[in-house]
Coordinates of C-alpha atoms in Angstrom, one line a residue:
X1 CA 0.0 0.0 0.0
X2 CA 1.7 3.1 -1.0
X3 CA 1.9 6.5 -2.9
X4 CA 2.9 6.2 -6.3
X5 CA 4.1 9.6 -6.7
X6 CA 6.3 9.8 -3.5
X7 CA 7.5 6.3 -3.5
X8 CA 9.0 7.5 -6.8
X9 CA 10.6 10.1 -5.2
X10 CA 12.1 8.4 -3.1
X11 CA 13.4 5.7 -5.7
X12 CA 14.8 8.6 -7.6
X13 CA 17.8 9.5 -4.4
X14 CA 18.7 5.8 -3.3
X15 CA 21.5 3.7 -5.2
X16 CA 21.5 0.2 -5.9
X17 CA 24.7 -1.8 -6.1
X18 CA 24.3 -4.7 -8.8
X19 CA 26.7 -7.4 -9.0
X20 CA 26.7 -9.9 -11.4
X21 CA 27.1 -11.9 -14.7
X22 CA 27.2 -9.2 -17.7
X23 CA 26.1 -10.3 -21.6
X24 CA 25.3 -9.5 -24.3
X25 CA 21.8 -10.2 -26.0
X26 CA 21.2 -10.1 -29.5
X27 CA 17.7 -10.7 -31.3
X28 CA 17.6 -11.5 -34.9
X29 CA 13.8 -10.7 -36.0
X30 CA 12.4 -12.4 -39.1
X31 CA 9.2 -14.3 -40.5
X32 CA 8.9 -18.0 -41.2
X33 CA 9.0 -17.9 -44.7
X34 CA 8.9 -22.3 -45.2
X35 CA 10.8 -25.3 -43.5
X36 CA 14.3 -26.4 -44.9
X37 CA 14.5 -29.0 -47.4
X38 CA 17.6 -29.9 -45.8
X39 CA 16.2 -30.1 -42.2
X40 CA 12.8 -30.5 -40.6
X41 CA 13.2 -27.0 -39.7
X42 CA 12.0 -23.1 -40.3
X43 CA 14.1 -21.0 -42.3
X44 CA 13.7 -17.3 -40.9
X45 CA 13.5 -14.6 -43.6
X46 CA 15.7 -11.9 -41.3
X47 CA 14.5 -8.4 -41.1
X48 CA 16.2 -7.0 -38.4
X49 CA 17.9 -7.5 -35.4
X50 CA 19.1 -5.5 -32.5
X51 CA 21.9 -5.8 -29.2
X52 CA 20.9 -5.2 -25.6
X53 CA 22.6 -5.2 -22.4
X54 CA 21.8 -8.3 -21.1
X55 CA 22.1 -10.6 -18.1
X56 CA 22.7 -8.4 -14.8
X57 CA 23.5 -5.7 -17.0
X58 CA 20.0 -6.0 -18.0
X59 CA 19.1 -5.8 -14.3
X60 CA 21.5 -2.7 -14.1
X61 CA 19.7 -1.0 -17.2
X62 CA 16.2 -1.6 -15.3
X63 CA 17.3 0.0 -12.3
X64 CA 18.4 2.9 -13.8
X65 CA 15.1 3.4 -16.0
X66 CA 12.9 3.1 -12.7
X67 CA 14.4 5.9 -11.6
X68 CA 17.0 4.7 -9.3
X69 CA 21.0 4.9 -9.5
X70 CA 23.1 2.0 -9.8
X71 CA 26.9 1.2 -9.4
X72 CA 27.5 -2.1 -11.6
X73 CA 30.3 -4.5 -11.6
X74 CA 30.5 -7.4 -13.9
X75 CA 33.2 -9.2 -16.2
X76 CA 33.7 -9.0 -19.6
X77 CA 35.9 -10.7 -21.8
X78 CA 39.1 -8.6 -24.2
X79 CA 36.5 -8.9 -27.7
X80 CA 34.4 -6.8 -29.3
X81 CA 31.3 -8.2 -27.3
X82 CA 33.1 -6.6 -24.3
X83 CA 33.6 -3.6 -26.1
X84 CA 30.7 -3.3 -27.2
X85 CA 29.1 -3.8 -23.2
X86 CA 31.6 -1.5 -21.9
X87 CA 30.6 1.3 -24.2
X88 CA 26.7 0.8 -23.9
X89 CA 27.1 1.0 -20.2
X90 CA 29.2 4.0 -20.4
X91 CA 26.6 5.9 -21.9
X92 CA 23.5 4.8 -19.8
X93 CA 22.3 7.5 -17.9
X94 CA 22.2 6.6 -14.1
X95 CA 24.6 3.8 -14.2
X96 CA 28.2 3.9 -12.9
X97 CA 30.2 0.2 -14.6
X98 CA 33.1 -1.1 -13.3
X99 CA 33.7 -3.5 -15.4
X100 CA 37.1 -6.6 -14.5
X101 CA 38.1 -7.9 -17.6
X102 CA 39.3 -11.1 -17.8
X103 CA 41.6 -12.0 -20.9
X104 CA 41.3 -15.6 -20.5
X105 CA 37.2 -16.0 -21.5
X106 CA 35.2 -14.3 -24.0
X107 CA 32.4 -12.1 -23.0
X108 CA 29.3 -14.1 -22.7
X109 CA 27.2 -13.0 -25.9
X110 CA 23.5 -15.1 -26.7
X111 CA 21.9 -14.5 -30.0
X112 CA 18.0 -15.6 -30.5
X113 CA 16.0 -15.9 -33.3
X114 CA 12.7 -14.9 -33.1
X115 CA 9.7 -15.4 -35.5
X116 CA 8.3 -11.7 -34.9
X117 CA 4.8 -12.9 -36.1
X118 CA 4.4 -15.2 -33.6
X119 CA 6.6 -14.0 -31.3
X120 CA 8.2 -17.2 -31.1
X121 CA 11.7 -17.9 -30.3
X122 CA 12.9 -20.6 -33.0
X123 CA 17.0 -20.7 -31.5
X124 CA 19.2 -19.6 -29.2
X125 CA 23.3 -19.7 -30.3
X126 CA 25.3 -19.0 -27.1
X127 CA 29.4 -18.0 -27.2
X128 CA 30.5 -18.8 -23.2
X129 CA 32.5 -20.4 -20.9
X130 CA 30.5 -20.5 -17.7
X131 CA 33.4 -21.2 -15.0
X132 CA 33.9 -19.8 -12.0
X133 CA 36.3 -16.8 -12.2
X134 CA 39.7 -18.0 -10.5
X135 CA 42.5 -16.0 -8.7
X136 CA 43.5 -12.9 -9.9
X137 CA 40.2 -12.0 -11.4
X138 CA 38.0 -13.2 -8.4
X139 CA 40.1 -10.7 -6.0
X140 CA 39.5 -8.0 -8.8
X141 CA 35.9 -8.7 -8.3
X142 CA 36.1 -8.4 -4.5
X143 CA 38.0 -5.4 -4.9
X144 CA 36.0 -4.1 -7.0
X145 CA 32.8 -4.3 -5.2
X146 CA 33.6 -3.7 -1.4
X147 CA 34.3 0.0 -1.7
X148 CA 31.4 1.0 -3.0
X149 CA 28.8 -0.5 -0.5
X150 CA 29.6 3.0 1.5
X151 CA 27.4 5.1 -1.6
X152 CA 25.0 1.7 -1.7
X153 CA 21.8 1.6 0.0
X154 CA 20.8 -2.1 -1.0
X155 CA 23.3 -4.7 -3.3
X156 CA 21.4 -6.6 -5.1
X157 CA 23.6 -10.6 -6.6
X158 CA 21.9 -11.0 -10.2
X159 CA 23.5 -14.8 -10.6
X160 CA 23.6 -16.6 -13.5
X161 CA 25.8 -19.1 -13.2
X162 CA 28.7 -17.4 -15.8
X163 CA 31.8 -17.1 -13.2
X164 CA 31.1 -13.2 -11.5
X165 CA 29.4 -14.6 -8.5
X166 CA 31.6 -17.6 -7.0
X167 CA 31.1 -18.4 -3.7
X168 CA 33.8 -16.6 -2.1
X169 CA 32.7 -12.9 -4.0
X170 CA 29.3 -14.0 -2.7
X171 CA 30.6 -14.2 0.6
X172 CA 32.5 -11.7 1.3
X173 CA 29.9 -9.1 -0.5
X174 CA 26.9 -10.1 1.6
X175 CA 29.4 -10.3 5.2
X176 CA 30.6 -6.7 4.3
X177 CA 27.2 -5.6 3.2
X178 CA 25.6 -7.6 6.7
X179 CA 28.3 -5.6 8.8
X180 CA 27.1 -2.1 7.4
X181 CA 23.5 -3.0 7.6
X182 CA 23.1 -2.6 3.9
X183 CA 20.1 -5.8 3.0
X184 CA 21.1 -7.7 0.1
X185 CA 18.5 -9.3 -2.5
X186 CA 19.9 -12.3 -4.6
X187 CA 18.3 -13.6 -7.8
X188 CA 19.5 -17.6 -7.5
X189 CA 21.1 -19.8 -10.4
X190 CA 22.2 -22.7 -7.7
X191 CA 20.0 -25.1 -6.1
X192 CA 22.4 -25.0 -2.8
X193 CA 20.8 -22.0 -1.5
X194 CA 23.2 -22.1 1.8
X195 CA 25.9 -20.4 -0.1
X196 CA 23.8 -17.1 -0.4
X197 CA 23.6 -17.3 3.3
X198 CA 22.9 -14.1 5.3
X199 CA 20.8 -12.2 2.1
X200 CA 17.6 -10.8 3.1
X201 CA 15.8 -12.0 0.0
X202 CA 16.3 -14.7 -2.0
X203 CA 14.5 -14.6 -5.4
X204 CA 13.9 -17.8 -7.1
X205 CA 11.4 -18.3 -9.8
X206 CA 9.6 -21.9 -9.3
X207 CA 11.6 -23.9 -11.3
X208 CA 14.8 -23.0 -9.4
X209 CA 12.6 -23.1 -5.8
X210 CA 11.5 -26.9 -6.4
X211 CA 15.2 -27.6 -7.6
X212 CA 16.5 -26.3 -4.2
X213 CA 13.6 -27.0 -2.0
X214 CA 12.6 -30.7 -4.0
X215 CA 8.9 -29.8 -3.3
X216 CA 6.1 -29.5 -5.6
X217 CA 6.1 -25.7 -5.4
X218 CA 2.5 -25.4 -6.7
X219 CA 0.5 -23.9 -4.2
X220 CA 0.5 -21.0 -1.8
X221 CA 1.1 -23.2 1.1
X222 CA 3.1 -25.2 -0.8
X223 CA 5.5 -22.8 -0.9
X224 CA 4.7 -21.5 2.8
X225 CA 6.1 -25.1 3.6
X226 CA 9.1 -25.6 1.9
X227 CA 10.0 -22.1 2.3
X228 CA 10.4 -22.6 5.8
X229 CA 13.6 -25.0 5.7
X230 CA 14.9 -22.9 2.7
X231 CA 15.3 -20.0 4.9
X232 CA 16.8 -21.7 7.9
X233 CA 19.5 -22.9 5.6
X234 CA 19.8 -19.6 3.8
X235 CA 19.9 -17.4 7.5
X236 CA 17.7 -15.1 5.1
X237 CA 14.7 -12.9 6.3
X238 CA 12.7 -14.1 3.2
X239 CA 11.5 -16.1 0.0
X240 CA 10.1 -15.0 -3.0
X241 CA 8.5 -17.5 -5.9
X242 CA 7.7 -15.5 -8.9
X243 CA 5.6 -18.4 -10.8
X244 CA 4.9 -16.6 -14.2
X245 CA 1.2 -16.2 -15.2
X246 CA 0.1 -17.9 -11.6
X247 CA 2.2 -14.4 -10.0
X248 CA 4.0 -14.1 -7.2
X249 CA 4.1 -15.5 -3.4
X250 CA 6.5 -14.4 -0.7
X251 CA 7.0 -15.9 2.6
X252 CA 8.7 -14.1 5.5
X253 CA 9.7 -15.3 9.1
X254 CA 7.5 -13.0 10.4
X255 CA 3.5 -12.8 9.0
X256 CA 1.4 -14.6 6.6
X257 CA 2.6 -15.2 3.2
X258 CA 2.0 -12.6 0.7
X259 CA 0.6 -13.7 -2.5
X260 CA 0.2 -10.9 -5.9
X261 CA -1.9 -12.4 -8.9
X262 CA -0.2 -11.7 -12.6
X263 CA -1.6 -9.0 -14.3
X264 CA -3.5 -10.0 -17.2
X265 CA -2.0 -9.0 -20.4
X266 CA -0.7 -10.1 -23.8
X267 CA 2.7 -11.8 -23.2
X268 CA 5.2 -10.6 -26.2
X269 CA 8.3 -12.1 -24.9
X270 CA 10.0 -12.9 -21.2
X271 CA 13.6 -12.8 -22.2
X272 CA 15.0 -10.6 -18.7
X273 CA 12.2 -10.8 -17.1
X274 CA 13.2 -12.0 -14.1
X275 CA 15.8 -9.0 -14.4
X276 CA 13.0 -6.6 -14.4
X277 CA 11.9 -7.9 -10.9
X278 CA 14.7 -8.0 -9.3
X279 CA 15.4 -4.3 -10.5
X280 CA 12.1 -3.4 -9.4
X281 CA 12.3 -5.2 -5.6
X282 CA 15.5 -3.7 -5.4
X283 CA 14.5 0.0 -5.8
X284 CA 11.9 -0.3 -4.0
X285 CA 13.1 -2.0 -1.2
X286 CA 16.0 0.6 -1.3
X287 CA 13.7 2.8 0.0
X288 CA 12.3 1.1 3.0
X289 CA 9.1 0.0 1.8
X290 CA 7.5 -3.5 3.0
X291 CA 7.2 -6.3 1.4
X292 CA 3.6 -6.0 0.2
X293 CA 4.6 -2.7 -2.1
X294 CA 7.6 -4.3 -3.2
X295 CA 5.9 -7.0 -4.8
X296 CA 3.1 -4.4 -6.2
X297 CA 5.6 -2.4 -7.9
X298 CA 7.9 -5.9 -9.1
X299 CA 4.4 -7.1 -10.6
X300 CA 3.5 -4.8 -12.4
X301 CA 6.9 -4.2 -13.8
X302 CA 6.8 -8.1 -15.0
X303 CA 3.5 -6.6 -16.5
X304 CA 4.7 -4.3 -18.6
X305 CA 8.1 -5.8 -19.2
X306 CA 6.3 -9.3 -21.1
X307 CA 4.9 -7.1 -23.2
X308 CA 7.9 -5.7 -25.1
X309 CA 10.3 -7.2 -27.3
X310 CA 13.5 -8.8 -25.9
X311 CA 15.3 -7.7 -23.0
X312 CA 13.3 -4.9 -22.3
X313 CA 13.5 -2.2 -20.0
X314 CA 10.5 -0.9 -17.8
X315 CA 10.1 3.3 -16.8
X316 CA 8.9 4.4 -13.7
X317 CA 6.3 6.2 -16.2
X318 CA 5.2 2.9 -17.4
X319 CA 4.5 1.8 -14.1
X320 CA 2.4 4.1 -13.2
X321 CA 0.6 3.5 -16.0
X322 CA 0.2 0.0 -14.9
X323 CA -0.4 0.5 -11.1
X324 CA -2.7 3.2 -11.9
X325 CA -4.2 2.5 -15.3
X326 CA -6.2 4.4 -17.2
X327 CA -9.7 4.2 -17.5
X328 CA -10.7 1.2 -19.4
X329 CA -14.1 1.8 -19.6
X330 CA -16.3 4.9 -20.5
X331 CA -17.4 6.9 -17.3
X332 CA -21.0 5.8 -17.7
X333 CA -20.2 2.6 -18.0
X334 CA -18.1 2.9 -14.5
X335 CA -21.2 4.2 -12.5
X336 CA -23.6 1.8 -10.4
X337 CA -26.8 3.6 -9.5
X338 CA -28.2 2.6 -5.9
X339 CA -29.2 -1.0 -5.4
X340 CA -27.7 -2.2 -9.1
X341 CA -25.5 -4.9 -10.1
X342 CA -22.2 -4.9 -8.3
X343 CA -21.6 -8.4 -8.4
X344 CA -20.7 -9.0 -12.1
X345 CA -17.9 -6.8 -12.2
X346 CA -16.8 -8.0 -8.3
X347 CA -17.4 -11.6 -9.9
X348 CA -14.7 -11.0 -12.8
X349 CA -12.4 -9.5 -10.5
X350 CA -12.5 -12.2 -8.1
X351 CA -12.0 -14.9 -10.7
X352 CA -8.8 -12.8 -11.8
X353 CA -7.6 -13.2 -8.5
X354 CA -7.8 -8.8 -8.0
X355 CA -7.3 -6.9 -5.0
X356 CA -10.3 -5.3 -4.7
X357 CA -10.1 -1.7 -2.9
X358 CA -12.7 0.4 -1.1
X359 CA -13.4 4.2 0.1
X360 CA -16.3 6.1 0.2
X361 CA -17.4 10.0 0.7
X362 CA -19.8 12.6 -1.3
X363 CA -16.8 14.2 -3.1
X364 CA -19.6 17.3 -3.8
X365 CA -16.7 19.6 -5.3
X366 CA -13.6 17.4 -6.2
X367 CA -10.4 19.0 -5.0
X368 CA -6.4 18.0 -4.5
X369 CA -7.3 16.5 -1.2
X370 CA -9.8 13.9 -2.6
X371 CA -7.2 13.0 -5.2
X372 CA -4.5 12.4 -3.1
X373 CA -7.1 9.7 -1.1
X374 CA -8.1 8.3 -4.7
X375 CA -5.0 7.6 -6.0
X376 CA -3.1 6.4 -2.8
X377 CA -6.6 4.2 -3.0
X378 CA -6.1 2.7 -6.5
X379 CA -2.7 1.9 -5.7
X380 CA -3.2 -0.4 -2.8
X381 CA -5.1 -2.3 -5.4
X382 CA -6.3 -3.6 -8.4
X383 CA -9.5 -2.6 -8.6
X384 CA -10.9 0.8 -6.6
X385 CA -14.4 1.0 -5.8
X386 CA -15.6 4.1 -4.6
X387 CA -18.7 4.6 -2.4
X388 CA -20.8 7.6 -3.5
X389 CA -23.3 9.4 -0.7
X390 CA -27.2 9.8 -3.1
X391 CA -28.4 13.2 -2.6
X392 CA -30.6 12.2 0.3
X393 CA -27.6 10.6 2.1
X394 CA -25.4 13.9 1.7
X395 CA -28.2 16.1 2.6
X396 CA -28.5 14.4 5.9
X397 CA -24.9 14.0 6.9
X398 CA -23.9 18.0 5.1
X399 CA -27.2 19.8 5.9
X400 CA -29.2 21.9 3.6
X401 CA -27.9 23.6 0.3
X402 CA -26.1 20.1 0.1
X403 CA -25.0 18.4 -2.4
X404 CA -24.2 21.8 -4.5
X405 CA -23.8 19.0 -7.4
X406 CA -26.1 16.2 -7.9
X407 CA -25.7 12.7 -7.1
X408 CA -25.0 11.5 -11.3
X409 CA -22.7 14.7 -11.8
X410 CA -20.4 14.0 -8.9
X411 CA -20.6 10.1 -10.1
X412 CA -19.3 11.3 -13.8
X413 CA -16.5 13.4 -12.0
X414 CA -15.5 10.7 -10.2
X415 CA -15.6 7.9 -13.1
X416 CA -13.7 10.3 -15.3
X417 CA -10.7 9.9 -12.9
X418 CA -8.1 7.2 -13.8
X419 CA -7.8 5.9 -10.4
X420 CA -11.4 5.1 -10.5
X421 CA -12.6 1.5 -11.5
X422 CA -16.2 1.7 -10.0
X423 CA -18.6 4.3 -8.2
X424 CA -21.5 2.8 -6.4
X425 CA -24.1 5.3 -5.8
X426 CA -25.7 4.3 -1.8
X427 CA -28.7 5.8 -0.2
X428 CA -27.7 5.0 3.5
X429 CA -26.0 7.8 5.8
X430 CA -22.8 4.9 6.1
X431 CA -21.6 2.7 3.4
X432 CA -21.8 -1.0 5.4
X433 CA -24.1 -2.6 3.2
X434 CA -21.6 -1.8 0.2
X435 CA -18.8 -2.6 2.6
X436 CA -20.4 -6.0 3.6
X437 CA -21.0 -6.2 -0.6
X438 CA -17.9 -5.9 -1.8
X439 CA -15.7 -7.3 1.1
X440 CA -12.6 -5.3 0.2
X441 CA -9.6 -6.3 0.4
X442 CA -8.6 -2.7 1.3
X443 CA -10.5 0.1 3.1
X444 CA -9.2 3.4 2.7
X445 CA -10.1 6.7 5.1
X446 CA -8.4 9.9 5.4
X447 CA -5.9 10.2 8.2
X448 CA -8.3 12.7 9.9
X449 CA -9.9 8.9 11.1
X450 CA -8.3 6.4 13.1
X451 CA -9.1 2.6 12.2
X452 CA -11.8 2.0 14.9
X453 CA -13.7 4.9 13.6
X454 CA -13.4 3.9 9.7
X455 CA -17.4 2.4 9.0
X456 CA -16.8 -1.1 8.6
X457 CA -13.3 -1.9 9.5
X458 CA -14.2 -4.8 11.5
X459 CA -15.9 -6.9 8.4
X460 CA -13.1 -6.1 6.1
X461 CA -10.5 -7.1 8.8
X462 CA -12.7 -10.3 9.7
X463 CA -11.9 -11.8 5.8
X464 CA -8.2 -11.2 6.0
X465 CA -8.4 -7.5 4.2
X466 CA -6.7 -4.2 6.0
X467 CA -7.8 -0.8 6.4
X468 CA -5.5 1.9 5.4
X469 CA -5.4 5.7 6.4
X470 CA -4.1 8.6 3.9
X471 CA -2.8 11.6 5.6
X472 CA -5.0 14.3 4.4
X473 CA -3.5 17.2 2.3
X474 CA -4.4 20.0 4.6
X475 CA -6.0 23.6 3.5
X476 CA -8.7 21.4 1.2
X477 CA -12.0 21.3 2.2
X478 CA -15.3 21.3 0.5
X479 CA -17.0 22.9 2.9
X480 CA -14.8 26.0 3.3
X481 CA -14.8 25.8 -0.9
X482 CA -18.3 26.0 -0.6
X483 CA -18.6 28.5 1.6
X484 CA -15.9 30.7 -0.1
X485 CA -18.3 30.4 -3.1
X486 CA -21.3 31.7 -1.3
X487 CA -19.3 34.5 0.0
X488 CA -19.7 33.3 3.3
X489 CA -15.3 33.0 4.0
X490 CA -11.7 34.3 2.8

């Protein structure tokens, strides 16, 4: 549950220190023009192709384009692969490379082919030598990395497996990090999750969770189970599963696990996206936040992220888009007159697995203040409802000359915002029969209430949903607008 706006604020001044195997991705684009006579196979007419920054450097460009700075080190190889890296990177904005190069290996460089029709991936040629780095090169590493955990305010391991992260750079980056107070996130490659011992997060997708854990991995408490041993072993603070269209479920030491549905959208392609997650846990989690907004803002990254092309890269611009969408449907089309069908739409929402948010008010002359309450709403959740006092209702609770705008105008208003996913029009003086409706996962008041006063709190909290207070933005009031406009104050 958070603020969009000032969360990205706050991502914008905190520094991520990424660590990790650096590559080089390289897409050849084409259309399936027949199969080979020579080969049961499809030949790809080529029409273009493009290079990325791939691997952790992917992670590092991600980062950067939420908003956040980042310090990377990695390894490339003496070839133009490693040239090529080394010059990208130099020109990112936000990202500060220090890049070992090891002589010895080439730089690790994967080229896909991809049928852009069907965006289908047909082959993947790989150039590697995924060995540990050894000796001289490892200490480079090390030296390297430990200096600048005094400008870092979270490190974040991308490990795949190419040689960057042995167990000894692993080691001594999370025991200097530990000593500093600095958490570390780790994105896993090995199935012994003891040697990433001491990280606050590990991040596994399933595959790699049921390797390390040997458990089936395919429920919520399935993963609540196995999760358990994995973090003894690890000495880590939590676990989080990213499990593709099925989301993502996080279990900490301390409180229930956390489970956020997928979005639903049109997957393009999920080349880096578990770089895209791990960028966006780490600048959030840079900041402070809990676990529950981490997650929000890594999902909806993954959202937009599978959407795009190749290794893609996700803005803090984008997310918002996601996390607070804009209206998908016309503003008549949002608006629930008094007593009508809410249960279709809560029906569809449910079966998508949606966290369905809740506030209410007679919002008689919009201003900043209401807003700010909206949109901190809609980004608790997936869906806001908002609870409209009828004319009646208002008249009762504001007095007469009340509602200066009628019940359908201030619905339109309020449907026309993108926040906004539903207004239910309700006759009552409090919204508990909507309340009891809807069972919210999220209530949301102003922070002019306190949670025992907020209508309702006990029948959201009784089905395992939260209530959540907004500080107000003070000097906005409708009644002292209205009364300004009837000459009646300053």
């Amino acid at each position: 549950m958070f603020d969009f706006d000032a969360l990205s604020q706050a991502i914008a001044r905190r520094t991520v220190l990424c660590v990790g195997d650096l590559m080089l991705d390289e897409f050849v684009y084409g259309e399936v023009a027949r199969i080979s006579p020579e080969a049961p196979a499809p030949v790809l007419a080529v029409q273009r192709s493009e290079t990325n920054v791939g691997g952790a450097g992917n992670v590092a460009r991600n980062i950067a384009a939420i908003g956040a700075r980042c310090i990377f080190v990695g390894l490339i190889g003496q070839d133009e692969a490693g040239e090529r890296l080394k010059s990208e990177l130099g020109e990112a904005e936000r990202i500060e490379s220090i890049l070992v190069c090891d002589p010895s290996r080439p730089t690790t460089r994967k080229v896909r082919f991809v049928s852009e029709h069907f965006s289908t991936h047909l082959l993947r040629a790989d150039w590697e030598q995924a060995r540990p780095a050894t000796g001289g090169i490892e200490q480079q590493l090390i030296d390297a990395v430990l200096p600048q955990l005094a400008r870092a305010d979270i490190v974040l391991l991308s490990d795949y497996t190419k040689g960057v992260l042995t167990a000894r750079v692993i080691r001594n980056v999370i025991d200097a990090a530990r000593r500093r107070g600095i958490p570390v996130i780790v994105d896993p490659k090995s199935p012994n999750l003891a040697i990433y011992r001491g990280a606050t997060l590990l991040k596994p997708n399933r595959r790699e969770f049921v390797e390390a854990t040997r458990s089936a991995a395919d429920t919520v408490e399935a993963i609540a189970h196995a999760a358990q041993d994995a973090m003894q072993l690890a000495d880590c603070e939590a676990i989080l599963v990213t499990r593709g269209e099925h989301g993502m479920t996080l279990v900490a030491r301390q409180g229930e696990p956390i489970h956020v549905p997928a979005h639903p959208v049109k997957v393009s392609d999920r080349s880096g996206l578990g770089d895209t997650v791990a960028a966006a846990l780490a600048a959030t989690l840079a900041t402070g936040a809990d676990w529950e907004t981490a997650l929000r803002m890594a999902s909806a990254a993954a959202a937009v992220a599978v959407g795009k092309p190749g290794t893609a890269t996700v803005t803090s611009v984008e997310l918002r888009r996601r996390i607070l969408p804009h209206a998908y449907l016309a503003a008549e089309e949002k608006i629930v007159a008094a007593g009508g069908d809410l249960d279709t739409p809560l029906r569809e929402w449910r079966r998508q697995g949606l966290r369905i948010g809740f506030t209410n008010g007679c919002f008689d002359i919009l201003h900043p203040g209401h807003v700010k309450v909206l949109t901190a709403a809609r980004a608790a959740c997936d869906r806001l409802v908002v609870g409209l006092n009828s004319n009646a209702s208002t008249r009762r609770l504001k007095g007469e000359g009340r509602p200066v705008q009628d019940e359908r105008a201030r619905a339109e208003v309020l449907a026309a915002l993108e926040a906004v996913d539903l207004v239910a029009i309700f006759e009552e003086d409090t919204p508990i029969r909507l309340i009891t409706e809807i069972k919210p996962n999220v209530l949301v008041k102003g922070g002019d209430y306190v949670r025992e006063t907020v209508v309702g709190h006990e029948i959201v909290e009784a089905h395992g949903g939260v209530v959540m207070l907004v500080d107000i933005l003070q000097g906005h009031s409708t009644t002292q607008l209205v009364d300004r406009a009837r000459g009646g104050g300053q």
